[in-house]
Amino acid sequence: MSVTTTTHLNFRGSAREALDFYQSVFGGRTVAVTYKDAGAVRNENEADWVMWGEAVGDNGFHVMAYDVPSQLPWSQGDDPFFVSVRGDDADEISALWQKLAEGSTVVRPLEAAQWAPLYGMLTDRFGVTWVLDVAAPYNG
């Protein structure tokens, strides 16, 4: 039996844009079910917001996302988290970094680190902090 983790991203009105952006970076497909699609509209202004969505890449990338309705509390960045993207190919990680970096704030440039051949951190235009690295064997 195996267990996988999928990061779930919470937005307020920009989930579809975020999912489309991540799909453009990682490839694959995007699925988005709106509150209207699900028959769960409480606020007509939010009918086309994403109630459930995901971006799934052929390379194993997977995030889920939704738009938090206005009747629930939400504030971007109050509950910080990182999305970790780890691979074993420096060229692939560097290419993903370049795409994610568009419109982002670089927290730490993608470069060699003590623990990894490449490591970097950035916060994208949606307020999501990403850590990208090339995995190195752990000799602990």
Coordinates of N, CA, C and O in Angstrom, one line a residue:
M1 N 0.8 -1.2 0.0 CA 0.0 0.0 0.0 C 0.9 1.2 0.0 O 1.9 1.3 0.7
S2 N 0.5 2.3 -0.7 CA 1.3 3.5 -0.8 C 0.3 4.7 -0.5 O -0.9 4.6 -0.7
V3 N 1.0 5.7 0.0 CA 0.2 6.9 0.3 C 0.9 8.1 -0.4 O 2.2 8.1 -0.5
T4 N 0.2 8.9 -1.0 CA 0.8 10.1 -1.7 C 0.2 11.4 -1.0 O -0.9 11.3 -0.5
T5 N 0.9 12.4 -1.1 CA 0.3 13.7 -0.6 C 0.1 14.6 -1.8 O 0.8 14.6 -2.8
T6 N -0.9 15.4 -1.7 CA -1.3 16.4 -2.7 C -1.5 17.7 -2.0 O -2.3 17.8 -1.1
T7 N -0.8 18.7 -2.4 CA -1.0 20.0 -1.8 C -2.4 20.6 -2.3 O -2.7 20.5 -3.4
H8 N -3.1 21.1 -1.3 CA -4.4 21.7 -1.6 C -4.2 23.2 -1.4 O -3.9 23.7 -0.3
L9 N -4.5 24.0 -2.4 CA -4.3 25.4 -2.4 C -5.7 26.1 -2.3 O -6.6 25.8 -2.9
N10 N -5.7 27.1 -1.4 CA -7.0 27.9 -1.2 C -6.8 29.3 -1.7 O -5.9 30.0 -1.3
F11 N -7.8 29.7 -2.5 CA -7.8 31.0 -3.1 C -9.1 31.7 -2.8 O -10.0 31.1 -2.2
R12 N -9.2 32.9 -3.2 CA -10.5 33.6 -3.2 C -10.7 34.3 -4.5 O -10.3 35.4 -4.7
G13 N -11.3 33.5 -5.4 CA -11.6 34.0 -6.8 C -10.5 33.8 -7.8 O -10.8 34.2 -9.0
S14 N -9.4 33.3 -7.5 CA -8.3 33.1 -8.5 C -7.9 31.7 -8.7 O -6.8 31.4 -9.3
A15 N -8.6 30.7 -8.2 CA -8.2 29.3 -8.3 C -8.1 28.9 -9.7 O -7.1 28.2 -10.1
R16 N -9.0 29.2 -10.6 CA -8.9 28.8 -12.0 C -7.7 29.3 -12.6 O -6.9 28.6 -13.3
E17 N -7.4 30.6 -12.4 CA -6.2 31.2 -13.0 C -4.9 30.5 -12.5 O -4.0 30.3 -13.2
A18 N -4.9 30.3 -11.2 CA -3.7 29.6 -10.6 C -3.6 28.2 -11.2 O -2.5 27.8 -11.6
L19 N -4.6 27.4 -11.3 CA -4.6 26.1 -11.8 C -4.1 26.1 -13.3 O -3.2 25.3 -13.7
D20 N -4.6 27.0 -14.0 CA -4.2 27.1 -15.4 C -2.7 27.5 -15.5 O -2.0 27.0 -16.4
F21 N -2.2 28.4 -14.6 CA -0.8 28.7 -14.6 C 0.1 27.5 -14.3 O 1.0 27.2 -15.0
Y22 N -0.3 26.8 -13.2 CA 0.5 25.6 -12.8 C 0.5 24.6 -13.9 O 1.5 23.9 -14.2
Q23 N -0.6 24.4 -14.6 CA -0.7 23.4 -15.7 C 0.2 23.9 -16.8 O 0.9 23.1 -17.5
S24 N 0.3 25.2 -17.1 CA 1.2 25.7 -18.1 C 2.7 25.5 -17.8 O 3.5 25.3 -18.7
V25 N 3.0 25.4 -16.5 CA 4.4 25.2 -16.1 C 4.7 23.7 -16.1 O 5.7 23.3 -16.7
F26 N 3.8 22.8 -15.6 CA 4.1 21.4 -15.4 C 3.5 20.5 -16.5 O 3.8 19.4 -16.6
G27 N 2.6 21.1 -17.3 CA 2.0 20.3 -18.3 C 0.8 19.5 -17.8 O 0.4 19.7 -16.6
G28 N 0.2 18.6 -18.6 CA -0.8 17.7 -18.1 C -2.2 18.3 -18.4 O -2.4 18.9 -19.4
R29 N -3.1 18.2 -17.4 CA -4.5 18.7 -17.5 C -4.9 19.4 -16.3 O -4.4 19.2 -15.2
T30 N -6.0 20.2 -16.5 CA -6.6 20.9 -15.4 C -8.1 20.6 -15.4 O -8.7 20.5 -16.5
V31 N -8.7 20.4 -14.3 CA -10.1 20.1 -14.1 C -10.6 21.2 -13.1 O -9.9 21.4 -12.1
A32 N -11.7 21.8 -13.4 CA -12.3 22.7 -12.5 C -13.8 22.6 -12.5 O -14.4 22.7 -13.5
V33 N -14.4 22.4 -11.3 CA -15.8 22.3 -11.1 C -16.2 23.5 -10.3 O -15.7 23.8 -9.2
T34 N -17.1 24.3 -10.9 CA -17.6 25.6 -10.3 C -18.7 25.3 -9.3 O -19.3 24.2 -9.3
Y35 N -19.0 26.3 -8.4 CA -20.1 26.2 -7.5 C -21.4 26.0 -8.3 O -22.3 25.2 -7.9
K36 N -21.5 26.7 -9.5 CA -22.7 26.5 -10.3 C -22.8 25.1 -10.9 O -23.8 24.5 -10.8
D37 N -21.6 24.6 -11.3 CA -21.6 23.2 -11.8 C -22.1 22.2 -10.8 O -22.8 21.2 -11.1
A38 N -21.8 22.4 -9.5 CA -22.1 21.5 -8.4 C -23.5 21.8 -7.8 O -23.9 21.1 -6.9
G39 N -24.2 22.9 -8.3 CA -25.5 23.3 -7.7 C -25.3 23.7 -6.3 O -26.2 23.5 -5.5
A40 N -24.2 24.4 -6.0 CA -23.9 24.8 -4.6 C -23.7 26.3 -4.5 O -22.9 26.8 -3.7
V41 N -24.4 27.1 -5.3 CA -24.2 28.6 -5.3 C -24.9 29.2 -4.1 O -26.1 29.0 -3.9
R42 N -24.2 29.9 -3.3 CA -24.7 30.7 -2.2 C -24.7 32.2 -2.5 O -25.4 32.9 -1.9
N43 N -23.7 32.5 -3.3 CA -23.6 33.9 -3.7 C -23.4 34.0 -5.2 O -22.4 33.4 -5.7
E44 N -24.3 34.6 -5.9 CA -24.3 34.7 -7.4 C -23.0 35.2 -7.9 O -22.6 34.8 -9.0
N45 N -22.3 36.1 -7.2 CA -21.1 36.7 -7.6 C -19.9 35.6 -7.6 O -18.9 35.8 -8.2
E46 N -20.2 34.5 -7.0 CA -19.2 33.5 -6.8 C -19.5 32.2 -7.6 O -18.9 31.2 -7.4
A47 N -20.6 32.2 -8.4 CA -21.1 31.0 -9.1 C -20.1 30.4 -9.9 O -20.0 29.1 -10.0
D48 N -19.2 31.2 -10.6 CA -18.2 30.6 -11.5 C -16.8 30.4 -10.8 O -15.9 30.0 -11.5
W49 N -16.8 30.5 -9.5 CA -15.6 30.2 -8.7 C -15.4 28.7 -8.7 O -16.4 27.9 -8.8
V50 N -14.2 28.3 -8.4 CA -13.9 26.8 -8.4 C -14.2 26.3 -7.0 O -13.7 26.7 -6.0
M51 N -15.1 25.3 -7.1 CA -15.5 24.5 -5.8 C -14.5 23.4 -5.6 O -14.2 23.1 -4.5
W52 N -14.1 22.8 -6.7 CA -13.0 21.7 -6.6 C -12.3 21.8 -7.9 O -12.9 21.8 -9.0
G53 N -11.0 21.7 -7.9 CA -10.2 21.7 -9.1 C -8.8 21.1 -8.8 O -8.4 20.9 -7.7
E54 N -8.2 20.7 -9.9 CA -6.8 20.1 -9.8 C -6.1 20.3 -11.1 O -6.7 20.5 -12.2
A55 N -4.8 20.3 -11.0 CA -3.9 20.3 -12.1 C -3.0 19.1 -11.9 O -2.4 18.9 -10.8
V56 N -3.0 18.2 -12.9 CA -2.2 16.9 -12.9 C -1.3 16.8 -14.1 O -1.8 16.9 -15.2
G57 N 0.0 16.7 -13.8 CA 0.9 16.6 -14.9 C 1.3 15.1 -15.1 O 1.2 14.3 -14.2
D58 N 1.7 14.8 -16.3 CA 2.1 13.5 -16.7 C 3.4 13.1 -16.0 O 3.8 11.9 -15.9
N59 N 4.1 14.1 -15.4 CA 5.4 13.9 -14.7 C 5.2 13.6 -13.2 O 6.2 13.6 -12.5
G60 N 4.0 13.5 -12.8 CA 3.7 13.2 -11.3 C 3.3 14.4 -10.5 O 2.8 14.3 -9.4
F61 N 3.3 15.6 -11.1 CA 2.9 16.8 -10.4 C 1.4 16.8 -10.2 O 0.6 16.4 -11.1
H62 N 0.9 17.2 -9.0 CA -0.5 17.2 -8.7 C -0.8 18.2 -7.6 O -0.2 18.2 -6.6
V63 N -1.7 19.2 -7.9 CA -2.2 20.1 -6.9 C -3.7 20.1 -7.0 O -4.2 20.0 -8.1
M64 N -4.4 20.4 -5.9 CA -5.8 20.6 -5.9 C -6.0 22.0 -5.4 O -5.2 22.6 -4.7
A65 N -7.1 22.6 -5.8 CA -7.4 24.0 -5.4 C -8.9 24.3 -5.4 O -9.7 23.6 -6.0
Y66 N -9.3 25.3 -4.6 CA -10.6 25.8 -4.6 C -10.7 27.2 -4.2 O -9.7 27.8 -3.6
D67 N -11.8 27.9 -4.5 CA -12.0 29.3 -4.1 C -12.8 29.2 -2.8 O -14.0 28.8 -2.8
V68 N -12.3 29.7 -1.7 CA -13.0 29.8 -0.4 C -14.1 30.8 -0.6 O -13.9 32.0 -0.9
P69 N -15.4 30.3 -0.3 CA -16.5 31.3 -0.5 C -16.5 32.4 0.6 O -15.9 32.2 1.6
S70 N -17.1 33.5 0.2 CA -17.0 34.7 1.1 C -17.6 34.5 2.5 O -17.2 35.2 3.4
Q71 N -18.5 33.5 2.7 CA -19.0 33.3 4.0 C -18.0 32.6 4.9 O -18.3 32.6 6.1
L72 N -16.9 32.2 4.4 CA -15.9 31.5 5.2 C -14.7 32.5 5.4 O -14.4 33.2 4.5
P73 N -14.0 32.4 6.5 CA -12.8 33.3 6.7 C -11.7 32.8 5.8 O -11.5 31.6 5.6
W74 N -10.9 33.8 5.2 CA -9.8 33.5 4.4 C -9.0 34.7 4.3 O -9.5 35.8 4.1
S75 N -7.7 34.6 4.4 CA -6.7 35.7 4.2 C -5.5 35.1 3.7 O -4.8 34.2 4.3
Q76 N -5.1 35.5 2.5 CA -3.9 35.0 1.8 C -2.7 35.1 2.6 O -2.4 36.2 3.1
G77 N -2.0 34.0 2.8 CA -0.7 34.0 3.5 C -0.8 33.9 5.0 O 0.2 33.8 5.7
D78 N -2.0 33.9 5.6 CA -2.0 33.7 7.1 C -1.6 32.4 7.6 O -1.1 32.2 8.7
D79 N -1.8 31.3 6.8 CA -1.3 30.0 7.1 C -0.3 29.6 6.1 O -0.6 28.8 5.1
P80 N 0.9 30.0 6.3 CA 1.9 29.8 5.2 C 2.3 28.3 5.1 O 2.2 27.5 6.1
F81 N 2.6 27.9 3.9 CA 3.1 26.6 3.6 C 4.0 26.6 2.4 O 4.0 27.6 1.7
F82 N 4.7 25.6 2.2 CA 5.6 25.4 1.0 C 5.1 24.3 0.2 O 4.6 23.3 0.7
V83 N 5.2 24.4 -1.1 CA 5.0 23.3 -2.0 C 6.4 22.9 -2.5 O 7.1 23.7 -3.0
S84 N 6.7 21.7 -2.2 CA 8.1 21.2 -2.5 C 8.0 20.4 -3.8 O 7.2 19.5 -4.0
V85 N 8.9 20.8 -4.8 CA 9.0 20.1 -6.0 C 10.5 19.6 -6.1 O 11.4 20.4 -6.1
R86 N 10.6 18.3 -6.0 CA 11.9 17.7 -6.0 C 12.1 16.7 -7.1 O 11.2 15.9 -7.5
G87 N 13.2 16.8 -7.8 CA 13.5 15.9 -8.9 C 15.0 15.5 -8.8 O 15.8 15.9 -8.0
D88 N 15.4 14.7 -9.8 CA 16.8 14.2 -9.9 C 17.5 14.7 -11.1 O 18.7 14.4 -11.3
D89 N 16.9 15.6 -11.9 CA 17.5 16.1 -13.1 C 17.6 17.6 -13.0 O 16.5 18.3 -12.9
A90 N 18.8 18.2 -12.9 CA 19.0 19.6 -12.8 C 18.4 20.4 -13.9 O 17.8 21.5 -13.7
D91 N 18.4 19.9 -15.1 CA 17.9 20.6 -16.3 C 16.4 20.8 -16.1 O 15.8 21.8 -16.4
E92 N 15.7 19.7 -15.7 CA 14.2 19.7 -15.5 C 13.9 20.7 -14.4 O 12.9 21.5 -14.6
I93 N 14.5 20.6 -13.3 CA 14.2 21.5 -12.2 C 14.5 23.0 -12.6 O 13.7 23.8 -12.3
S94 N 15.6 23.2 -13.3 CA 15.9 24.6 -13.7 C 14.8 25.1 -14.7 O 14.4 26.3 -14.6
A95 N 14.3 24.3 -15.6 CA 13.3 24.7 -16.5 C 12.0 25.0 -15.8 O 11.3 26.0 -16.1
L96 N 11.6 24.2 -14.8 CA 10.4 24.5 -14.0 C 10.6 25.8 -13.2 O 9.7 26.6 -13.1
W97 N 11.8 26.0 -12.6 CA 12.1 27.2 -11.9 C 11.9 28.4 -12.8 O 11.2 29.4 -12.4
Q98 N 12.4 28.4 -14.0 CA 12.3 29.5 -14.9 C 10.8 29.9 -15.1 O 10.4 31.0 -15.2
K99 N 10.0 28.9 -15.3 CA 8.6 29.1 -15.6 C 7.8 29.6 -14.3 O 7.1 30.6 -14.4
L100 N 8.1 29.0 -13.2 CA 7.5 29.5 -12.0 C 7.9 30.9 -11.6 O 7.2 31.6 -10.9
A101 N 9.1 31.3 -11.9 CA 9.7 32.5 -11.5 C 9.0 33.7 -12.2 O 9.2 34.9 -11.7
E102 N 8.3 33.5 -13.3 CA 7.6 34.6 -13.9 C 6.6 35.3 -13.0 O 5.7 34.6 -12.5
G103 N 6.8 36.5 -12.7 CA 5.9 37.3 -11.8 C 6.1 36.9 -10.3 O 5.3 37.3 -9.5
S104 N 7.1 36.2 -10.0 CA 7.4 35.7 -8.6 C 8.4 36.6 -7.9 O 9.2 37.3 -8.5
T105 N 8.4 36.4 -6.6 CA 9.5 37.0 -5.7 C 10.4 35.9 -5.3 O 10.0 35.0 -4.7
V106 N 11.7 36.0 -5.7 CA 12.6 35.0 -5.4 C 13.1 35.2 -3.9 O 13.5 36.3 -3.5
V107 N 12.8 34.2 -3.1 CA 13.2 34.2 -1.7 C 14.7 33.8 -1.6 O 15.5 34.3 -0.8
R108 N 15.0 32.7 -2.3 CA 16.4 32.2 -2.4 C 16.7 31.8 -3.8 O 15.9 30.9 -4.3
P109 N 17.7 32.3 -4.5 CA 17.9 31.9 -5.9 C 18.2 30.4 -6.0 O 18.6 29.7 -5.1
L110 N 17.8 29.9 -7.2 CA 18.1 28.4 -7.5 C 19.6 28.3 -7.7 O 20.1 28.8 -8.7
E111 N 20.3 27.6 -6.8 CA 21.7 27.5 -6.8 C 22.1 26.3 -6.0 O 21.3 25.7 -5.2
A112 N 23.4 26.0 -6.0 CA 23.9 24.9 -5.2 C 23.7 25.2 -3.7 O 23.9 26.4 -3.3
A113 N 23.4 24.2 -2.9 CA 23.3 24.4 -1.4 C 24.1 23.3 -0.8 O 24.4 22.3 -1.4
Q114 N 24.3 23.4 0.5 CA 25.1 22.4 1.2 C 24.4 21.0 1.1 O 25.1 20.0 1.1
W115 N 23.1 21.0 1.1 CA 22.3 19.7 1.1 C 21.8 19.3 -0.3 O 21.2 18.2 -0.4
A116 N 22.0 20.1 -1.3 CA 21.5 19.7 -2.6 C 22.3 20.4 -3.7 O 22.8 21.5 -3.6
P117 N 22.4 19.7 -4.9 CA 23.1 20.3 -6.0 C 22.4 21.6 -6.5 O 23.1 22.5 -7.0
L118 N 21.1 21.6 -6.4 CA 20.3 22.9 -6.7 C 19.2 23.0 -5.7 O 18.5 22.0 -5.4
Y119 N 19.0 24.2 -5.2 CA 17.9 24.5 -4.3 C 17.5 25.9 -4.4 O 18.4 26.8 -4.5
G120 N 16.2 26.2 -4.4 CA 15.7 27.6 -4.5 C 14.3 27.7 -4.0 O 13.6 26.7 -3.8
M121 N 14.0 28.9 -3.6 CA 12.6 29.2 -3.0 C 12.1 30.5 -3.6 O 12.9 31.4 -3.7
L122 N 10.8 30.5 -4.0 CA 10.2 31.7 -4.5 C 8.7 31.7 -4.1 O 8.2 30.7 -3.8
T123 N 8.2 32.9 -4.1 CA 6.8 33.1 -3.8 C 6.1 33.6 -5.1 O 6.5 34.6 -5.6
D124 N 5.2 32.8 -5.6 CA 4.6 33.2 -6.9 C 3.6 34.3 -6.8 O 3.3 34.7 -5.7
R125 N 3.1 34.7 -7.9 CA 2.1 35.9 -8.0 C 0.8 35.6 -7.3 O 0.0 36.5 -7.1
F126 N 0.6 34.3 -6.9 CA -0.6 34.0 -6.2 C -0.4 33.8 -4.7 O -1.3 33.5 -3.9
G127 N 0.8 34.1 -4.2 CA 1.2 34.1 -2.8 C 1.6 32.7 -2.3 O 1.7 32.5 -1.1
V128 N 1.8 31.8 -3.2 CA 2.2 30.4 -2.9 C 3.7 30.3 -2.9 O 4.4 30.7 -3.9
T129 N 4.3 29.8 -1.8 CA 5.8 29.7 -1.7 C 6.2 28.3 -2.2 O 5.6 27.3 -1.7
W130 N 7.1 28.2 -3.1 CA 7.6 27.0 -3.7 C 9.0 26.8 -3.4 O 9.8 27.7 -3.4
V131 N 9.4 25.5 -3.1 CA 10.8 25.1 -2.9 C 11.1 24.1 -4.0 O 10.4 23.1 -4.1
L132 N 12.1 24.4 -4.8 CA 12.5 23.4 -5.8 C 13.9 23.0 -5.5 O 14.8 23.8 -5.2
D133 N 14.2 21.7 -5.7 CA 15.5 21.2 -5.5 C 15.8 19.9 -6.2 O 14.9 19.3 -6.7
V134 N 17.1 19.7 -6.4 CA 17.5 18.4 -7.0 C 17.9 17.6 -5.8 O 18.8 17.9 -5.0
A135 N 17.3 16.4 -5.7 CA 17.5 15.5 -4.6 C 18.9 15.0 -4.5 O 19.4 14.6 -5.6
A136 N 19.4 14.9 -3.4 CA 20.8 14.3 -3.1 C 20.6 13.2 -2.1 O 19.7 13.3 -1.3
P137 N 21.4 12.1 -2.2 CA 21.2 11.0 -1.3 C 21.5 11.5 0.1 O 22.4 12.4 0.4
Y138 N 20.7 11.0 1.1 CA 20.9 11.4 2.5 C 21.8 10.3 3.1 O 21.6 9.1 3.0
N139 N 22.9 10.8 3.7 CA 23.9 9.9 4.4 C 23.9 10.3 5.9 O 24.9 10.8 6.3
G140 N 22.8 9.9 6.5 CA 22.7 10.3 7.9 C 23.0 9.3 8.9 O 23.4 8.2 9.0

